[in-house]
Coordinates of C-alpha atoms in Angstrom, one line a residue:
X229 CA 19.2 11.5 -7.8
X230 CA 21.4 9.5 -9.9
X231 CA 24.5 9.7 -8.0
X232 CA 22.7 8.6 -4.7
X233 CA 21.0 5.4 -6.4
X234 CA 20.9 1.8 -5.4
X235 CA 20.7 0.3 -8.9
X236 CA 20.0 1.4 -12.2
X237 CA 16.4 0.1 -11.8
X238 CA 15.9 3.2 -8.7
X239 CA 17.2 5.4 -12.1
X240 CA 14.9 4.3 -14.0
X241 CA 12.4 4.8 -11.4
X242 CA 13.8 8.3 -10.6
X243 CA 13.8 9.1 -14.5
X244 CA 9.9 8.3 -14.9
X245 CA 8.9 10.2 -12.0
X246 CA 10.6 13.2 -13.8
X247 CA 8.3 12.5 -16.7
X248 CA 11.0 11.0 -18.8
X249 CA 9.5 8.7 -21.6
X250 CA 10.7 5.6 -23.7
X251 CA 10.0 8.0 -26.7
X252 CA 12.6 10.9 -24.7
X253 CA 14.9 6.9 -24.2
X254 CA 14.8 6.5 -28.0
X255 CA 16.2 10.1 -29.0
X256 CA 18.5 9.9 -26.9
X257 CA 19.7 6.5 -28.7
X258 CA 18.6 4.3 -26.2
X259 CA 15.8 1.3 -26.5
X260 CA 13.9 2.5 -23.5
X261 CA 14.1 4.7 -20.3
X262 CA 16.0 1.2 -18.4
X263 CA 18.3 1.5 -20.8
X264 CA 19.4 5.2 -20.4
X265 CA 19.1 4.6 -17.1
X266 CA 22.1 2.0 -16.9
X267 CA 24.3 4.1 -19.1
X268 CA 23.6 7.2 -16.5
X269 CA 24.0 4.8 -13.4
X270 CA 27.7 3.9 -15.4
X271 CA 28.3 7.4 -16.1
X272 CA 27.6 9.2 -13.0
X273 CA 30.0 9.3 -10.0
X274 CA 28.3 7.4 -7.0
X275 CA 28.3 9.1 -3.5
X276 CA 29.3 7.0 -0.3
X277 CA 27.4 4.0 -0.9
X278 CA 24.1 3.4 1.5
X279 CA 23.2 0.9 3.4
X280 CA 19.6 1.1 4.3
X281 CA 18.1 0.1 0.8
X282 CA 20.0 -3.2 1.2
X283 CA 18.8 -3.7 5.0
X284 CA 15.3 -2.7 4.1
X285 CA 15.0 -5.2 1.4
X286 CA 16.4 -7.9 3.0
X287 CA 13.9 -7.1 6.4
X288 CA 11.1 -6.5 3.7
X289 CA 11.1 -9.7 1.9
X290 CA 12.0 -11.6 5.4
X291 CA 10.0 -10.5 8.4
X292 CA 11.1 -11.1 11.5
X293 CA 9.3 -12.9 14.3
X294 CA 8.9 -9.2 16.2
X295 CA 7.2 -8.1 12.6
X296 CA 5.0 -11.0 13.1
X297 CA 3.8 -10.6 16.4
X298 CA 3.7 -6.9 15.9
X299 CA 0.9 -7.6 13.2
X300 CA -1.0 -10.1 15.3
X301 CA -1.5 -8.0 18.3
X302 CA -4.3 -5.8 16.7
X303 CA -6.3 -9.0 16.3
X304 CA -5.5 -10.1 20.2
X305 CA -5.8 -6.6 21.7
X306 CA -9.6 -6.3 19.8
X307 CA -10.4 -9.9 20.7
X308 CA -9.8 -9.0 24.4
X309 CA -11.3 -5.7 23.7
X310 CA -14.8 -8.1 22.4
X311 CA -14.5 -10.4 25.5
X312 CA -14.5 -7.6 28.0
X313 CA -17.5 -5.9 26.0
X314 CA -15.6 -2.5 25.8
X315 CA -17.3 0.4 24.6
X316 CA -16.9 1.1 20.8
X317 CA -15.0 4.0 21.2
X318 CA -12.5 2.0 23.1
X319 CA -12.6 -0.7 21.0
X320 CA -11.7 1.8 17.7
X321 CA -8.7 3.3 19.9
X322 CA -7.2 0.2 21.1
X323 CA -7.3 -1.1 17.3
X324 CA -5.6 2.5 16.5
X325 CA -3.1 2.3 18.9
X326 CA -1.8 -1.6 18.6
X327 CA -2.0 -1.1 14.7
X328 CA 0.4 1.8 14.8
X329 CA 3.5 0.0 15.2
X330 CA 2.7 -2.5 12.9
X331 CA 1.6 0.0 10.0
X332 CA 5.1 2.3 11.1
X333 CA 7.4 -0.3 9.8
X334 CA 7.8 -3.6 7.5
X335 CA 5.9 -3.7 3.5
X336 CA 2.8 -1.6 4.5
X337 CA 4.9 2.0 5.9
X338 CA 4.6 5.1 4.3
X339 CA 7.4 6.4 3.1
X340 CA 7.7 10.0 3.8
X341 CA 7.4 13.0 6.3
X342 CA 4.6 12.5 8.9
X343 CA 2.5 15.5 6.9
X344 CA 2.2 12.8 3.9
X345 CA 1.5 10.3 6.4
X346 CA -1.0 11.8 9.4
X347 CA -3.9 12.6 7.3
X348 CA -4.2 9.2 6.0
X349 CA -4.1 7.9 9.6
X350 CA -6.6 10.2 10.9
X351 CA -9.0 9.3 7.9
X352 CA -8.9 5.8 9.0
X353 CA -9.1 6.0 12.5
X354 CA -12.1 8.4 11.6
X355 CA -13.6 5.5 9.5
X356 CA -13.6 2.8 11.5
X357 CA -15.1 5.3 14.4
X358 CA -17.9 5.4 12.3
X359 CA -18.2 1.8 11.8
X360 CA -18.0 0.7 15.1
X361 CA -20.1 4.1 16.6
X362 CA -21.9 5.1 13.7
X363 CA -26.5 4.5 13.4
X364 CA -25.9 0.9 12.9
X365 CA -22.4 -0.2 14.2
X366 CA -20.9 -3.1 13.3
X367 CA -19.1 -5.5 16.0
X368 CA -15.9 -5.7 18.4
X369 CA -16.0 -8.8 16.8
X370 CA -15.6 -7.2 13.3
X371 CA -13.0 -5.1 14.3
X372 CA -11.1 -7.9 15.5
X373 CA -11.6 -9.6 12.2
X374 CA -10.5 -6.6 10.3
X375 CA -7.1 -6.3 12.6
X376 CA -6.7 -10.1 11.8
X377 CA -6.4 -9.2 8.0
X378 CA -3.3 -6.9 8.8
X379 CA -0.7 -9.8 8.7
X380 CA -2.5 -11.4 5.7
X381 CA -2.2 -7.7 4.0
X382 CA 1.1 -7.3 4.9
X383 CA 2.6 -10.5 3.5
X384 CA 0.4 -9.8 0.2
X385 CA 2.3 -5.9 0.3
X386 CA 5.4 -7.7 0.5
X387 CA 4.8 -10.1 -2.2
X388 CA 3.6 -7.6 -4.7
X389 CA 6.5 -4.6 -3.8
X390 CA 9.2 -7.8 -4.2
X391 CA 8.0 -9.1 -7.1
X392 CA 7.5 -5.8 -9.0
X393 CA 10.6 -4.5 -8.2
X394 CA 12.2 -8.0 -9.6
X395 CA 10.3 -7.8 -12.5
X396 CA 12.2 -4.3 -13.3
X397 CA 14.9 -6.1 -14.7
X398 CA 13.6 -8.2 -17.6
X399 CA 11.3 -5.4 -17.9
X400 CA 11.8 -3.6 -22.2
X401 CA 10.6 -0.4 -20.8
X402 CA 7.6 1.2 -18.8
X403 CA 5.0 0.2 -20.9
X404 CA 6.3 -3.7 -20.8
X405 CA 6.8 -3.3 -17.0
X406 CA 3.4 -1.9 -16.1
X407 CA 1.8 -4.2 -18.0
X408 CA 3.8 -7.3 -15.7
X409 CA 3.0 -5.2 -12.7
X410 CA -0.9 -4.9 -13.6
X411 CA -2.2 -8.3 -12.9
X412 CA 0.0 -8.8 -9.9
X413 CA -1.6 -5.6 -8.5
X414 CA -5.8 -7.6 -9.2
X415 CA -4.1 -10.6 -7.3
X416 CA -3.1 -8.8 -4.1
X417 CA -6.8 -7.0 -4.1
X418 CA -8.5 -9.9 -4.8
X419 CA -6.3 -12.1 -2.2
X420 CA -7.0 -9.1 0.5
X421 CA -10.8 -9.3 -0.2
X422 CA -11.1 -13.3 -0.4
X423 CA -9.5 -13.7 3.0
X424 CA -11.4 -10.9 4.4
X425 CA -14.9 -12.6 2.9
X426 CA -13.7 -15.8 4.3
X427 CA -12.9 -15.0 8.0
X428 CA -16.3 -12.8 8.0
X429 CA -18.1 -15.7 6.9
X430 CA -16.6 -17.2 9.7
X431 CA -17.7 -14.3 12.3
X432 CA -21.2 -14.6 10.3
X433 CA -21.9 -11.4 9.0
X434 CA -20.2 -9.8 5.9
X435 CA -20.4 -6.3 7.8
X436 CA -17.1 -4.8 7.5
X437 CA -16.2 -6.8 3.9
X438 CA -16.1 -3.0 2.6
X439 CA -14.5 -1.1 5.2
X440 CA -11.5 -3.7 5.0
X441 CA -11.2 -3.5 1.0
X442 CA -11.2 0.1 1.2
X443 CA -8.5 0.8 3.8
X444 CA -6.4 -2.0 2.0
X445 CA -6.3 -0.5 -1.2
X446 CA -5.7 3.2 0.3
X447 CA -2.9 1.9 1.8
X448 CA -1.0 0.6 -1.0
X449 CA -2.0 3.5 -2.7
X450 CA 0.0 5.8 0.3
X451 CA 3.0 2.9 0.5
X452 CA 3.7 3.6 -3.3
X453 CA 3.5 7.3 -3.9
X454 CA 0.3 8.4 -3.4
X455 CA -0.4 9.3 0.1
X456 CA -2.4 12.6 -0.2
X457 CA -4.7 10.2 -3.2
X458 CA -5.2 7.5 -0.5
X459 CA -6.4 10.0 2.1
X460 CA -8.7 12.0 -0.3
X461 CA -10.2 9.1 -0.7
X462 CA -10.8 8.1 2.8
X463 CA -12.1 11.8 3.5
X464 CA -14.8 11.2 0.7
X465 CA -15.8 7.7 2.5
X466 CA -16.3 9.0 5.8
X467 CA -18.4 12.5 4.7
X468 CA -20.5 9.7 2.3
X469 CA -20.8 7.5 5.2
X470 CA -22.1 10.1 7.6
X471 CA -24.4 11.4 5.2
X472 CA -25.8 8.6 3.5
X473 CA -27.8 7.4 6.0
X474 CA -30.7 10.3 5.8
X475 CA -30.9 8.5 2.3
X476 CA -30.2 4.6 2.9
X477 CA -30.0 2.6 6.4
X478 CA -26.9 3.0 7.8
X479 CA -25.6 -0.7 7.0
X480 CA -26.0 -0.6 3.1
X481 CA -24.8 3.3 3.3
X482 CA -22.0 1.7 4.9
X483 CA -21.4 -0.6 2.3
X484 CA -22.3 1.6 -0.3
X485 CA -19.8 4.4 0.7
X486 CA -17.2 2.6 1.8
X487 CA -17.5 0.3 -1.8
X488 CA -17.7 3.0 -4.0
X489 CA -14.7 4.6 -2.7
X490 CA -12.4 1.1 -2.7
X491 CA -13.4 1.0 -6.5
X492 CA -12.5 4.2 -6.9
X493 CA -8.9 3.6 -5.4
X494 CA -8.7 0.5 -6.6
X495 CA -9.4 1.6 -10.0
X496 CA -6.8 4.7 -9.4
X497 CA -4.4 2.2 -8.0
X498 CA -4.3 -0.1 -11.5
X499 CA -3.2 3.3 -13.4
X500 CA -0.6 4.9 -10.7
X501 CA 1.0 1.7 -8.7
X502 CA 2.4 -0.2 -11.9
X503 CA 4.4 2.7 -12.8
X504 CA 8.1 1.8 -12.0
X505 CA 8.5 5.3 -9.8
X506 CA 6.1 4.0 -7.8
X507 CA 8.7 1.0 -6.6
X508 CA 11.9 2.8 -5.6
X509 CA 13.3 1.5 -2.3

């Protein structure tokens, strides 16, 4: 692990993941785990030096204009999608299958085999099926809003990933860092749900508003470390969602499910995504 790292700070990273402590830092006569980490990055012989963490940073903090327009064609392929009145099915597969591309590449991929990555996928797909063909579906309309939210999500990904792994650097150990990292976490939530409120208030209906929250915080749960978490999560939202409405009507069970379960991650997300192994390139 060491011998293949980018930087002392991917040490670090590598070092905490391991369970390796400030307190295991400071026996081993060091101030904190970044600082054992930059004597073992000295220490240890590197292997042929690697490319791709330098290319992927540099594509992940500037997108390209294919990145762009690979995040805005959800949001025209489900506009056209509302404007021919497709069926709902349709509609959910189109969004599906023009959102892959974007979601296999740039600040919001999931690192990782395709097992870590399918079942959070499938989840998903499975929830916005419900949505859009459940008792009391929501709009084309909506699901063109939600796919509009994907660029806005992405750029927030990128501008929290960025700036947490910059702030590894100045960082006096894991506590210090996670406690940096924390409030830029609330930021990027609370950016993704004010621009999703916004652009349903525009549609006129806040259907949806929990839907959106909850696949955004799944999926920075799955970019940084936590794939199987994410889609647990999602699984627990769609069973709630197709059984709650025996109970409630199927918009509040909607809202109720869908919320409880973005809390839920989100709250999970403020304990696991600050961590500094949850940042390695």
């Amino acid at each position: 692990m060491i011998a293949g790292a980018a930087d002392p700070w991917e040490v670090a990273a590598g070092l905490e993941a391991r369970g390796v402590t400030d307190v295991d830092a400071r026996r081993l006569r060091h101030r904190d785990v970044f600082g054992l980490a930059e004597e073992l990055f000295a220490r240890v012989p590197r292997t042929p030096p690697r490319s791709a963490p330098t290319s992927a940073t540099r594509t992940f903090v500037r997108p390209r204009p294919r990145d762009l327009a690979l995040h805005l064609l959800p949001a025209a392929a489900c506009t056209l999608a509302a404007a021919l009145h497709a069926p709902g099915a349709v509609a959910v597969a189109v969004l599906a299958g023009t959102a892959w591309p974007a979601l296999s590449r740039g600040p919001l991929r999931v690192p990782g085999r395709a097992a870590t990555r399918v079942p959070a996928a499938m989840c998903a797909v499975a929830l916005l099926a419900l949505a859009r063909c459940g008792p009391d579906p929501v709009g084309t309309g909506t699901l063109a809003v939600l796919a509009l939210t994907l660029l806005p999500a992405a750029a927030l990904a990128r501008w929290f990933a960025s700036s947490a792994r910059a702030q590894l650097a100045p960082s006096h150990g894991l506590a210090d860092f996670a406690d940096a990292v924390r409030p830029r976490l609330i930021a990027a939530l609370a950016g993704y749900a004010a621009t999703l409120l916004v652009l349903l208030a525009v549609l006129g209906s806040l259907r949806g508003s929990a839907v959106g929250a909850l696949l955004f915080a799944a999926r920075l749960l799955a970019v940084h470390g936590a794939p199987r978490t994410a889609a647990a999560g999602l699984a627990v939202a769609v069973a709630a969602q197709a059984l709650l409405p025996t109970l409630l009507p199927a918009g509040p069970a909607e809202a109720v499910a869908c919320g409880a379960a973005a809390l839920v991650l989100a709250a999970h997300s403020l304990h696991l995504v600050p961590r500094a192994s949850a940042h390695r390139i």
